[in-house]
Structures are given as structure tokens and as C-alpha cells.
mmCIF file of C-alpha atoms and ligand atoms in Angstrom:
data_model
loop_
_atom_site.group_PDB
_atom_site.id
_atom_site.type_symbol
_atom_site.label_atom_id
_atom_site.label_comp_id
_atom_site.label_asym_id
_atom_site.label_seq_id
_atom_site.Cartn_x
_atom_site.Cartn_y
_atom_site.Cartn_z
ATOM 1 C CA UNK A 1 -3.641 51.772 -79.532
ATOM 2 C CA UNK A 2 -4.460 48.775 -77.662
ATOM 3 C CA UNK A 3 -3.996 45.097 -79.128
ATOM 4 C CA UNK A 4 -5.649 44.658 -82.261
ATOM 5 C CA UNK A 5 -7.342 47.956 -81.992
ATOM 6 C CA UNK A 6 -6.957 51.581 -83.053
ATOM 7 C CA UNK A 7 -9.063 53.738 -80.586
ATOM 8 C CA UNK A 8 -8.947 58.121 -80.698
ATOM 9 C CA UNK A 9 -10.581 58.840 -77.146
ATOM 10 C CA UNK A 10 -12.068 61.838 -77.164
ATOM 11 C CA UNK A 11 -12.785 64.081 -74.038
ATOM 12 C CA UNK A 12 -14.955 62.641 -71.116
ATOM 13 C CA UNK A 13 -14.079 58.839 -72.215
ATOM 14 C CA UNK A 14 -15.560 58.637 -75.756
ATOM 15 C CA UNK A 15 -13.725 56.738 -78.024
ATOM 16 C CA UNK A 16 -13.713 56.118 -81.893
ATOM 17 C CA UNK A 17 -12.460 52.769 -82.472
ATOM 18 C CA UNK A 18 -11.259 50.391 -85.694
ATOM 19 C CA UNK A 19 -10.122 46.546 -85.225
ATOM 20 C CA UNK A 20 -6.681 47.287 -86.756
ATOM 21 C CA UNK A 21 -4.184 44.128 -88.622
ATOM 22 C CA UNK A 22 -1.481 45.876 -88.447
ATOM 23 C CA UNK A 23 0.241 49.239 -88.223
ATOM 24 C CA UNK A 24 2.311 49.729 -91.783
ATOM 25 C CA UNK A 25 3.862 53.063 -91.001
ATOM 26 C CA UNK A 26 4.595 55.614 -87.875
ATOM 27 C CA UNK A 27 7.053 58.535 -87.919
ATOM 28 C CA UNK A 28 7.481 61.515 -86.249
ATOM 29 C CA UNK A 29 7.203 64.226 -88.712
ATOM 30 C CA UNK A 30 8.237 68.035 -88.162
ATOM 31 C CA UNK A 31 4.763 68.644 -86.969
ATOM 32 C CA UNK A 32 2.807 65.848 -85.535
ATOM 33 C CA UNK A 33 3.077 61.897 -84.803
ATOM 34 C CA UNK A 34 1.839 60.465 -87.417
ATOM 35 C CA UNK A 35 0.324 56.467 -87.801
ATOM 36 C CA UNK A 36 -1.455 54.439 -90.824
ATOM 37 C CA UNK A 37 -3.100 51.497 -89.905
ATOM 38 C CA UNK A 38 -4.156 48.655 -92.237
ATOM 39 C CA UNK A 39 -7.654 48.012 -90.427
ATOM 40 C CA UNK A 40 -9.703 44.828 -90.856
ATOM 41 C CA UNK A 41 -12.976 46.528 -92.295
ATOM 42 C CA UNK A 42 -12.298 50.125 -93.527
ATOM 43 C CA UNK A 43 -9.219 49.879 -95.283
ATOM 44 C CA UNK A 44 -6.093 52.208 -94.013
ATOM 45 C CA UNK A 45 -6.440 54.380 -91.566
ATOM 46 C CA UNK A 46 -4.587 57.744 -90.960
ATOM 47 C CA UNK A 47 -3.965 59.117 -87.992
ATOM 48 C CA UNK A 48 -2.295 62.016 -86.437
ATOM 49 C CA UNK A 49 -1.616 62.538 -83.251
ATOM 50 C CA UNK A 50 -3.705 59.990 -81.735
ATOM 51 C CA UNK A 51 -6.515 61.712 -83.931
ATOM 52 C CA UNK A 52 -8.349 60.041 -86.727
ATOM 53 C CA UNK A 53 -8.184 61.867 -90.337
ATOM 54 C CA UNK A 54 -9.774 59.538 -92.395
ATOM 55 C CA UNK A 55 -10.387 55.615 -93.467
ATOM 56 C CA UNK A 56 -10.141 55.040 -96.668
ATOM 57 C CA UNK A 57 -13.618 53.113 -96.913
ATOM 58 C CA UNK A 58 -15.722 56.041 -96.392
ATOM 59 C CA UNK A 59 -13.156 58.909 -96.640
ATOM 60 C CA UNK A 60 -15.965 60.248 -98.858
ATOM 61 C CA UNK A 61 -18.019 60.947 -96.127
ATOM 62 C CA UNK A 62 -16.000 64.096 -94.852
ATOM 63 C CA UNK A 63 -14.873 64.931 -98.430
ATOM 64 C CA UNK A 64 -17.766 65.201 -100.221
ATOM 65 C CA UNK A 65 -19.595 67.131 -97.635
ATOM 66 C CA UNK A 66 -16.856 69.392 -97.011
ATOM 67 C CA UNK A 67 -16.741 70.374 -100.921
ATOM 68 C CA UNK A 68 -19.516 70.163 -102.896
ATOM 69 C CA UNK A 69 -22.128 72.190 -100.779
ATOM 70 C CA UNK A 70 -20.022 75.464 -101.315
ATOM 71 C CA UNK A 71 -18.864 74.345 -104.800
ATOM 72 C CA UNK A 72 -22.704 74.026 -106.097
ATOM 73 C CA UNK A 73 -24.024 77.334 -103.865
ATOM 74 C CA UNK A 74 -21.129 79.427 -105.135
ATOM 75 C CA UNK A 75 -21.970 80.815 -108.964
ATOM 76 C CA UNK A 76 -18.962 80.498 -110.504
ATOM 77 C CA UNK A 77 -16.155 78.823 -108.614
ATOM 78 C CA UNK A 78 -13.138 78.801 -110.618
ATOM 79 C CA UNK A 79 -10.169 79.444 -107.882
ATOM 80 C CA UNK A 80 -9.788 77.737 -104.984
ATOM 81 C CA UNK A 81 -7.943 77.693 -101.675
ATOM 82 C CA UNK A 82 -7.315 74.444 -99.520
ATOM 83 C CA UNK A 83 -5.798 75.188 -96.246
ATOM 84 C CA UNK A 84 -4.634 72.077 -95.014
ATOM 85 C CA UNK A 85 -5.872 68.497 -96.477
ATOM 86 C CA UNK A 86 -2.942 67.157 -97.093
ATOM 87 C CA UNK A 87 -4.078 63.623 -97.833
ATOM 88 C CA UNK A 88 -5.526 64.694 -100.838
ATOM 89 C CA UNK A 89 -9.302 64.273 -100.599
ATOM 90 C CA UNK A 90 -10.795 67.659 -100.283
ATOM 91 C CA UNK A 91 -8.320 68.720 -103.543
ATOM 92 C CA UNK A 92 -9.745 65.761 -105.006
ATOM 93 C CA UNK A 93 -13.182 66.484 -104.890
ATOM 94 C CA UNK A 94 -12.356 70.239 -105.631
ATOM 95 C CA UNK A 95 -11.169 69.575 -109.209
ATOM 96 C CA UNK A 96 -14.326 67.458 -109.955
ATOM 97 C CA UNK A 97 -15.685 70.952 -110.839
ATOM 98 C CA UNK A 98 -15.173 71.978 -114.685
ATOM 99 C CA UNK A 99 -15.392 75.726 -113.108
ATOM 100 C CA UNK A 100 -12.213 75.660 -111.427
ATOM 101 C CA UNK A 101 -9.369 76.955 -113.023
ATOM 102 C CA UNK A 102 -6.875 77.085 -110.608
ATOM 103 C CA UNK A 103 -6.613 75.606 -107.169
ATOM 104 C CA UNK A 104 -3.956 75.922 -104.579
ATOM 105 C CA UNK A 105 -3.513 73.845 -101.533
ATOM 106 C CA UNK A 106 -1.891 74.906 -98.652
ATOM 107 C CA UNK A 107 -0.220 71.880 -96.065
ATOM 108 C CA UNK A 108 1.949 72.905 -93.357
ATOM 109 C CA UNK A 109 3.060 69.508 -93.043
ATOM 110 C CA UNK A 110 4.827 67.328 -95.914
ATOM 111 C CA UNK A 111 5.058 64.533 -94.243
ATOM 112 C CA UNK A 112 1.333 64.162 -94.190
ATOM 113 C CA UNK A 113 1.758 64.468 -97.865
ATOM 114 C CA UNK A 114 4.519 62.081 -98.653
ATOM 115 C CA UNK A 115 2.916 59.110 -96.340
ATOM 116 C CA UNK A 116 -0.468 59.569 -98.120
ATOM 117 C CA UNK A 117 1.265 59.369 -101.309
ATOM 118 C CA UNK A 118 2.843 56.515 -100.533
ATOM 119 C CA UNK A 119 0.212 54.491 -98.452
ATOM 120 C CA UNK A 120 -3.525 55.453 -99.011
ATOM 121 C CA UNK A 121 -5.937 55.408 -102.101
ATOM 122 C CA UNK A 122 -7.755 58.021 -101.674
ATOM 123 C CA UNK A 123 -5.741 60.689 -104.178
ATOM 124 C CA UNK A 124 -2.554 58.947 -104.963
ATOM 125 C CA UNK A 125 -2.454 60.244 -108.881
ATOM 126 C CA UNK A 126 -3.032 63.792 -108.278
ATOM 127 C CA UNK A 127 -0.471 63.925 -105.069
ATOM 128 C CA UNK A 128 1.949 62.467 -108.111
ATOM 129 C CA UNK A 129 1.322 65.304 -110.385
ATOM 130 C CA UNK A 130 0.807 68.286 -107.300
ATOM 131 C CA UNK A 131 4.131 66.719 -106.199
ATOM 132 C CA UNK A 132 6.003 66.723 -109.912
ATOM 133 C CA UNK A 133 4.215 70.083 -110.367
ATOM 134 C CA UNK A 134 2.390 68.232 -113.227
ATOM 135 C CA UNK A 135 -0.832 69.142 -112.121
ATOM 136 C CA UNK A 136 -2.520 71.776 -114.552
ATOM 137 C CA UNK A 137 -4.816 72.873 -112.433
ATOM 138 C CA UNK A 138 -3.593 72.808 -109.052
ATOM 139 C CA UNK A 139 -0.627 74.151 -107.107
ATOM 140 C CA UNK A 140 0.608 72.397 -103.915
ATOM 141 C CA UNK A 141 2.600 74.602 -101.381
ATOM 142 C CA UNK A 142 4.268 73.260 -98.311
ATOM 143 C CA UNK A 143 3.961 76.124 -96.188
ATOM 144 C CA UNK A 144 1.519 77.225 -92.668
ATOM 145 C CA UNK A 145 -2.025 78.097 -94.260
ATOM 146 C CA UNK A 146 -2.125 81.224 -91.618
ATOM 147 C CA UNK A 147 1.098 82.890 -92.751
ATOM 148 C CA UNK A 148 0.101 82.189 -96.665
ATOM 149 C CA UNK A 149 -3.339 83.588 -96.386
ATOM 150 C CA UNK A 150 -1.983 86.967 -94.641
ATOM 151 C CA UNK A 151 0.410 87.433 -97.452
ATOM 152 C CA UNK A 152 -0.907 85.841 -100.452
ATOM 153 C CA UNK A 153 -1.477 88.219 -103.463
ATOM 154 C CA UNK A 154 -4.537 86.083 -104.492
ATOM 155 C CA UNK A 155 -8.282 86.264 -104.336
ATOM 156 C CA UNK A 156 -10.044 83.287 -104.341
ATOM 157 C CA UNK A 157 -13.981 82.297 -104.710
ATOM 158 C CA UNK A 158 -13.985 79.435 -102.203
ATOM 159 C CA UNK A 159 -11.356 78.697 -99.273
ATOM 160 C CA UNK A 160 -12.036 75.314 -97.957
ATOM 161 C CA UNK A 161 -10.294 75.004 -94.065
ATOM 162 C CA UNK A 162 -9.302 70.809 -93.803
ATOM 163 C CA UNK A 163 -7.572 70.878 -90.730
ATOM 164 C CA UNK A 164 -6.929 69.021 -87.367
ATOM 165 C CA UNK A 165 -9.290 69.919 -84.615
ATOM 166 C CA UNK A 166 -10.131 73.402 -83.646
ATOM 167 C CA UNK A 167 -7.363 72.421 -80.453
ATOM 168 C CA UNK A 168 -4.327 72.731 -80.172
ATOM 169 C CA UNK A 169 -1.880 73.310 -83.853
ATOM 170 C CA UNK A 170 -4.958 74.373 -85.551
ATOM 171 C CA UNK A 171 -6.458 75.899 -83.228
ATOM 172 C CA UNK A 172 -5.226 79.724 -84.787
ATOM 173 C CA UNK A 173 -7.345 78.496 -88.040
ATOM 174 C CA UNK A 174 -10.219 78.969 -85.852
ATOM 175 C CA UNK A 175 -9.504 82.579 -84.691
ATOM 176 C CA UNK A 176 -11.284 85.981 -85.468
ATOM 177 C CA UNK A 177 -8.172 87.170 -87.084
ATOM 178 C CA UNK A 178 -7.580 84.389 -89.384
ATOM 179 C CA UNK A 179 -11.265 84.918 -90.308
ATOM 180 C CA UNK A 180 -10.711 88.180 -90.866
ATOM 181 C CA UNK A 181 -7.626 87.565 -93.474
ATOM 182 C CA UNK A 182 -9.822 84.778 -95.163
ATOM 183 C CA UNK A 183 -12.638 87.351 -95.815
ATOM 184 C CA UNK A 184 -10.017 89.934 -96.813
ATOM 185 C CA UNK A 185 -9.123 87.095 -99.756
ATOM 186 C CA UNK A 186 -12.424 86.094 -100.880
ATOM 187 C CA UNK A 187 -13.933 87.314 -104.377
ATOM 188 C CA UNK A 188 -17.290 88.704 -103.813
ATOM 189 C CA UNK A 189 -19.182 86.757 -103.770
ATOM 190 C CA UNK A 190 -17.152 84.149 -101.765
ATOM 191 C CA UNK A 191 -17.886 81.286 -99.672
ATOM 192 C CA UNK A 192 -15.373 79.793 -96.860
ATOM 193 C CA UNK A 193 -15.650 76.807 -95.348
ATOM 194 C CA UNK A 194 -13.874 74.528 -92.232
ATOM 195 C CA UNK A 195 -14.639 71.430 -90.161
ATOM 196 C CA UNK A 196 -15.890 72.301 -86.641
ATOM 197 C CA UNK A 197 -15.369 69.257 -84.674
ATOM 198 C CA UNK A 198 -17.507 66.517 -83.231
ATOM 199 C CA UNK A 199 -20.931 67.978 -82.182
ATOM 200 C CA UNK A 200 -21.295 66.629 -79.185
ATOM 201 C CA UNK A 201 -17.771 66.465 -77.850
ATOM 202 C CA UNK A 202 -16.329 69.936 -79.298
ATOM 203 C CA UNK A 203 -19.440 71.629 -78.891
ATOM 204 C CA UNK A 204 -18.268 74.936 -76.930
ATOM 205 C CA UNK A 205 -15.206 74.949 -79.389
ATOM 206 C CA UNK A 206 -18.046 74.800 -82.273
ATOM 207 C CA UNK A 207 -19.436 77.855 -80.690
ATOM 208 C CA UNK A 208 -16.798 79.799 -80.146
ATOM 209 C CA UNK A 209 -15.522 79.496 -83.927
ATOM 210 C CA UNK A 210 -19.142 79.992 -84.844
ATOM 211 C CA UNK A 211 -19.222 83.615 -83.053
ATOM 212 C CA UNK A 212 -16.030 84.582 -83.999
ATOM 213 C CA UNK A 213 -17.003 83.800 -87.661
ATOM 214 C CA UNK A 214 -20.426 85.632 -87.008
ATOM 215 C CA UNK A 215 -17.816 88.772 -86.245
ATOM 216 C CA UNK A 216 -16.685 88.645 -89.558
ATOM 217 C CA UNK A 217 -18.508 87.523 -92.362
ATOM 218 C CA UNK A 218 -21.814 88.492 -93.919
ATOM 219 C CA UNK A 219 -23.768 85.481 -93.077
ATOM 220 C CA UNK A 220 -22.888 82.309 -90.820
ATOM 221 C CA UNK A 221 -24.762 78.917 -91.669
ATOM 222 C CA UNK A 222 -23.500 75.844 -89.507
ATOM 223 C CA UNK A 223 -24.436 72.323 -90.664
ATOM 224 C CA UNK A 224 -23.535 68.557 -89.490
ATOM 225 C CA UNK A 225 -23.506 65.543 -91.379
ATOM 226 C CA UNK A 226 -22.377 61.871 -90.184
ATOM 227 C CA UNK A 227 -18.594 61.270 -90.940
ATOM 228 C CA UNK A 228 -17.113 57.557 -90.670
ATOM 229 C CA UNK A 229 -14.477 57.414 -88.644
ATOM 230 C CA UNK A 230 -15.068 60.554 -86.695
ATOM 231 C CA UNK A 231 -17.530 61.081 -83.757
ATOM 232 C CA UNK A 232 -20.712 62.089 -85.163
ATOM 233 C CA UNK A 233 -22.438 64.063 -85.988
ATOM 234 C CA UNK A 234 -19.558 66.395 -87.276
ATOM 235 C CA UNK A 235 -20.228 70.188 -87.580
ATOM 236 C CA UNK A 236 -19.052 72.473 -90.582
ATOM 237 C CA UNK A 237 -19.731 76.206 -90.441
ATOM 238 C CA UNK A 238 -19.712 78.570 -93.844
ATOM 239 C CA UNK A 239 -19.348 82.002 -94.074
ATOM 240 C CA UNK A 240 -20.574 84.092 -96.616
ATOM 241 C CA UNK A 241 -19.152 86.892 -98.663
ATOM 242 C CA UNK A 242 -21.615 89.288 -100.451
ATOM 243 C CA UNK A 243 -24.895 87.511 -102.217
ATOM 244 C CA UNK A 244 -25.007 84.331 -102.035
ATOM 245 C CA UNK A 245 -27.617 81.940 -100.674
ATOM 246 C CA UNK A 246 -25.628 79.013 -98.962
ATOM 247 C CA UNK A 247 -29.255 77.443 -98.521
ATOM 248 C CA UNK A 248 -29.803 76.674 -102.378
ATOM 249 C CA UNK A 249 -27.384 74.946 -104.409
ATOM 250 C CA UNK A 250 -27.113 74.192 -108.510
ATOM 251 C CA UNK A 251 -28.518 70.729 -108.939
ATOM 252 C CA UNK A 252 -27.765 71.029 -112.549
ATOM 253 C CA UNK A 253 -24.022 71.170 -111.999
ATOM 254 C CA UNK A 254 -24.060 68.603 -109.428
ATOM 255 C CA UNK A 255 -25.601 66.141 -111.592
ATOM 256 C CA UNK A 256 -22.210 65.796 -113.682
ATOM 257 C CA UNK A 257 -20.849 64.739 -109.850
ATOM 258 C CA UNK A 258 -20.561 60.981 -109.050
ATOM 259 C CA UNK A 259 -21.697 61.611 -105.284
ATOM 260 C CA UNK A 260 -22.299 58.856 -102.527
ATOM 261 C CA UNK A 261 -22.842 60.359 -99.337
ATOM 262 C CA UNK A 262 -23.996 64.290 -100.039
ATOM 263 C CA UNK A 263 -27.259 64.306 -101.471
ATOM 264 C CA UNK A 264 -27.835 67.830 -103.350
ATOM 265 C CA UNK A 265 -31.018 67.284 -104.088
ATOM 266 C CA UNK A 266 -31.842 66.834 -100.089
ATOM 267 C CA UNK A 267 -29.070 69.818 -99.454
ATOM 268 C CA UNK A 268 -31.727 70.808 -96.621
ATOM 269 C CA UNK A 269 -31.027 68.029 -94.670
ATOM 270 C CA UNK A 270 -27.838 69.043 -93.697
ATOM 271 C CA UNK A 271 -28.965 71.956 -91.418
ATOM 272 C CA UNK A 272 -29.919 69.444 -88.504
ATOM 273 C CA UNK A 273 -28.547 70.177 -85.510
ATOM 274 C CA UNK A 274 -29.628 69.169 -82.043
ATOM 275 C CA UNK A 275 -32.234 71.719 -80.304
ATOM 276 C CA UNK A 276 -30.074 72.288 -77.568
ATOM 277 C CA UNK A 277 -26.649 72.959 -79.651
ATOM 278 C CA UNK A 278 -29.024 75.434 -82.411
ATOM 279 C CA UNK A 279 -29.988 77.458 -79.225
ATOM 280 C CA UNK A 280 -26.762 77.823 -77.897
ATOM 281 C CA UNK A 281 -25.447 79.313 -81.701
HETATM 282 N N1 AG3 B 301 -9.399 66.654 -91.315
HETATM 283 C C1 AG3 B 301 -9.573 66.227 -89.997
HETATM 284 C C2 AG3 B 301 -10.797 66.372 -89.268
HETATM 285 C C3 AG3 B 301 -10.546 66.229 -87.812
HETATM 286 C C4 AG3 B 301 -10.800 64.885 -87.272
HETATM 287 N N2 AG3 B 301 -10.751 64.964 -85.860
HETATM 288 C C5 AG3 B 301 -10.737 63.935 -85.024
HETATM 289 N N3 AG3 B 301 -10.805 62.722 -85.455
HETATM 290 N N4 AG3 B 301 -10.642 64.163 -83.748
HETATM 291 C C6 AG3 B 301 -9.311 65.511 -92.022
HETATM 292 C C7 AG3 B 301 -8.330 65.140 -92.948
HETATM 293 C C8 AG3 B 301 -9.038 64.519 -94.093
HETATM 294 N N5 AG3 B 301 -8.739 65.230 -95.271
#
């Protein structure tokens, strides 16, 4: 942070910046240093370990896009697995669906929980009720998303991966085992999905998780989509369980969605991906 500005630098010098007014919280938590910044144009900003997770002006951006592609390709989806997302946002979006019956998210860190709680709008009411167990529909568990999905007696229709970068912590959410326990727990059909990183700054990390992923499930699509807040264009990779055609989603479901950034009815747009990165897949 430099005067009057939040900046995440990424590798080779690129940096992410917000004109910040003031910083309204910073702690340490078990897991990661953690920051929330009231900024001047995109309301509060959360950030851990030097890393941007979201603004709340355009949190929407990474949420939407991260959700409702699977949600509307997958028949039925009616249980759920988050793996990190602690914020709230992806869980948010999740229970949007009438389908879902059950949804558990998985957060290694409460701290991430407790300061979005207390200082963002972007799902204050349902971390309330996930954190008085009030929720119907939803189960929060404080616990590491790797150890959870090895063990869990569950079998889920969508797993949704909303984690730090594919470096360092997070970086065993990106490995062929853990892809290999999260097919292991899908339904068939099944779709899982995770954030890849920036495009052009994480690109061999994007590969890597794309072959291991390749290793494992039945079919691979990768995608990338413009998030605010992160450097774009921001990659997502699905894998497929049994028969389902990631390329074609329900339009008739996602019409009871109030959506501002994913457009389902131009779901093809969000294969794009820069000639040079496609080859290298
Ligand atoms: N999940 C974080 C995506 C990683 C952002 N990386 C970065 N800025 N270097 C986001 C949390 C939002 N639910």
C-alpha cells in the first residue's frame, strides 16, 4: 500500500490498483494477513495477503461467472460444494437456484468469514444465518476444503473451487490428487469448477492445473471473462463428470436470475482465449 493507494503487484511489475480513503480493518488471522479498504470508487475492498479478493462494486463480476455457467449446464443441481469463498459471494449466487437443496461451504479460514460479516455488503444476511446455523439450505464448515473433500461422506452435483491463487496456500487445490478426490465426489453427471488465475500473468500455472485436470476428468473446457479488481482477463477451467455439455446452458432457468455481468444467452462468448494461450492448452 502506498499513500492513498491500494496496489496487488503481480509478477514482472504489473499492478492492480484502487485510490483507497482509508484502511478500516487489518489483522493477522490464523492463515493469512488480511486488509479491507474503504476505496474512493468501488466501495470496500478485501484483501489477503497483499492479494485482491473482491470490491464490493463489481464483486459480481467473479461471482456470477464463477456460478451460474455450471449451475444452468448442470440438469439438476440440487447439492452443492463451495471450497473456499468465504466472503460469501459464490454461496450467494449458489442459492439463487430453486434446484439446490442443500449446499455446504467449506472455508479454511474464519477470520475471512467473521471480517466479511462484519465489514462488506456483499452477503452479510446469509453469513448471519450460515453463522447462527439458521440457514435452511446451507451448511458452513470451518475446516481445510482438501482434508473435507477426502473424507466427506457426500456426493455432490457441482463443487465450485473459490480460492486464493493457484500459489502458494492454495496451491494443493490445484493438484492432480485433489482433482482426483473432487471427481471421486461428484454425482454423475457432475460439473467442478475453480478460478485459474490472471491469464496473462498466471498463465503456465493455468496450464499446469489445466493438464492435471485433463488427467482426471471426462472433459476439460477453460474459459476467461473480465473480473474488476483482478488482472484480466481471468481464467476458469470446468471439468466434467459423465454427459454433460458444458457448452449449452438452460436459458429458461436462467431467466428467473437477476444477472449483470454473465450473459447466458451469449454463454459462447466466454470461451475466448488468446491464440497463443489456446495453443499452449
Ligand atoms: N477468490 C480469489 C481469486 C483470486 C484473486 N487473485 C488475485 N487478486 N491475485 C476470490 C474471493 C471472492 N469470493
Amino acid at each position: 500500500a502506498e499513500d492513498n493507494a491500494f496496489i496487488e503487484w503481480y509478477p514482472r511489475g504489473y499492478g492492480v490498483g484502487f485510490k483507497v480513503k482509508r484502511r478500516l480493518f487489518e489483522t493477522q488471522t490464523q492463515y493469512q494477513r488480511l486488509e479491507i479498504y474503504e476505496t474512493e470508487g468501488f466501495g470496500k475492498l478485501l484483501v489477503l495477503d497483499g492479494t485482491v479478493q473482491l470490491v464490493e462494486v463489481g464483486e459480481e463480476s467473479y461471482h456470477e461467472v464463477l456460478v451460474h455457467p455450471v449451475m444452468l449446464a448442470h440438469p439438476k443441481p440440487s447439492r452443492v460444494l463451495v471450497i473456499g469463498g468465504g466472503d460469501g459471494g459464490t454461496l450467494r449466487e449458489v442459492l439463487k437456484h430453486g434446484e439446490v437443496e442443500r449446499a455446504v461451504m467449506v472455508e479454511i479460514d474464519e477470520g475471512v468469514v467473521e471480517a466479511s460479516y462484519l465489514y462488506l455488503d456483499v452477503a452479510k444476511d446469509l453469513l448471519e444465518r450460515l453463522i447462527k446455523k439458521e440457514e435452511p439450505r446451507a451448511e458452513l464448515i470451518i475446516g481445510d476444503g482438501v482434508k473435507y473433500l477426502k473424507e466427506t461422506g457426500e456426493r455432490f452435483d457441482v463443487i465450485i473451487v473459490d480460492s486464493t491463487d493457484p500459489v502458494g496456500p492454495a496451491k494443493l487445490l490445484f493438484s492432480e490428487d485433489f482433482y482426483r478426490d473432487a471427481y471421486e465426489k461428484l454425482n454423475d453427471p457432475g460439473l467442478y469448477i475453480t478460478q485459474a488465475g490472471s491469464v496473462y500473468l498466471f498463465t503456465s500455472e493455468l496450464i499446469d492445473a489445466y493438464r492435471a485436470m485433463k488427467k482426471v476428468f471426462d472433459r476439460v473446457y477453460y474459459f476467461s471473462f473480465p473480473v474488476i479488481g483482478y488482472a484480466s482477463p481471468w481464467s476458469f477451467l470446468v471439468g466434467v463428470k459423465g454427459d454433460v455439455d458444458f457448452r449449452k446452458v438452460d436459458l429458461e432457468r436462467a431467466k428467473g436470475l437477476k444477472l449483470y455481468y454473465y450473459d447466458p444467452e451469449r454463454h459462447e462468448t466466454l470461451f475466448q482465449m488468446p491464440k497463443y494461450v489456446r495453443e499452449l492448452l
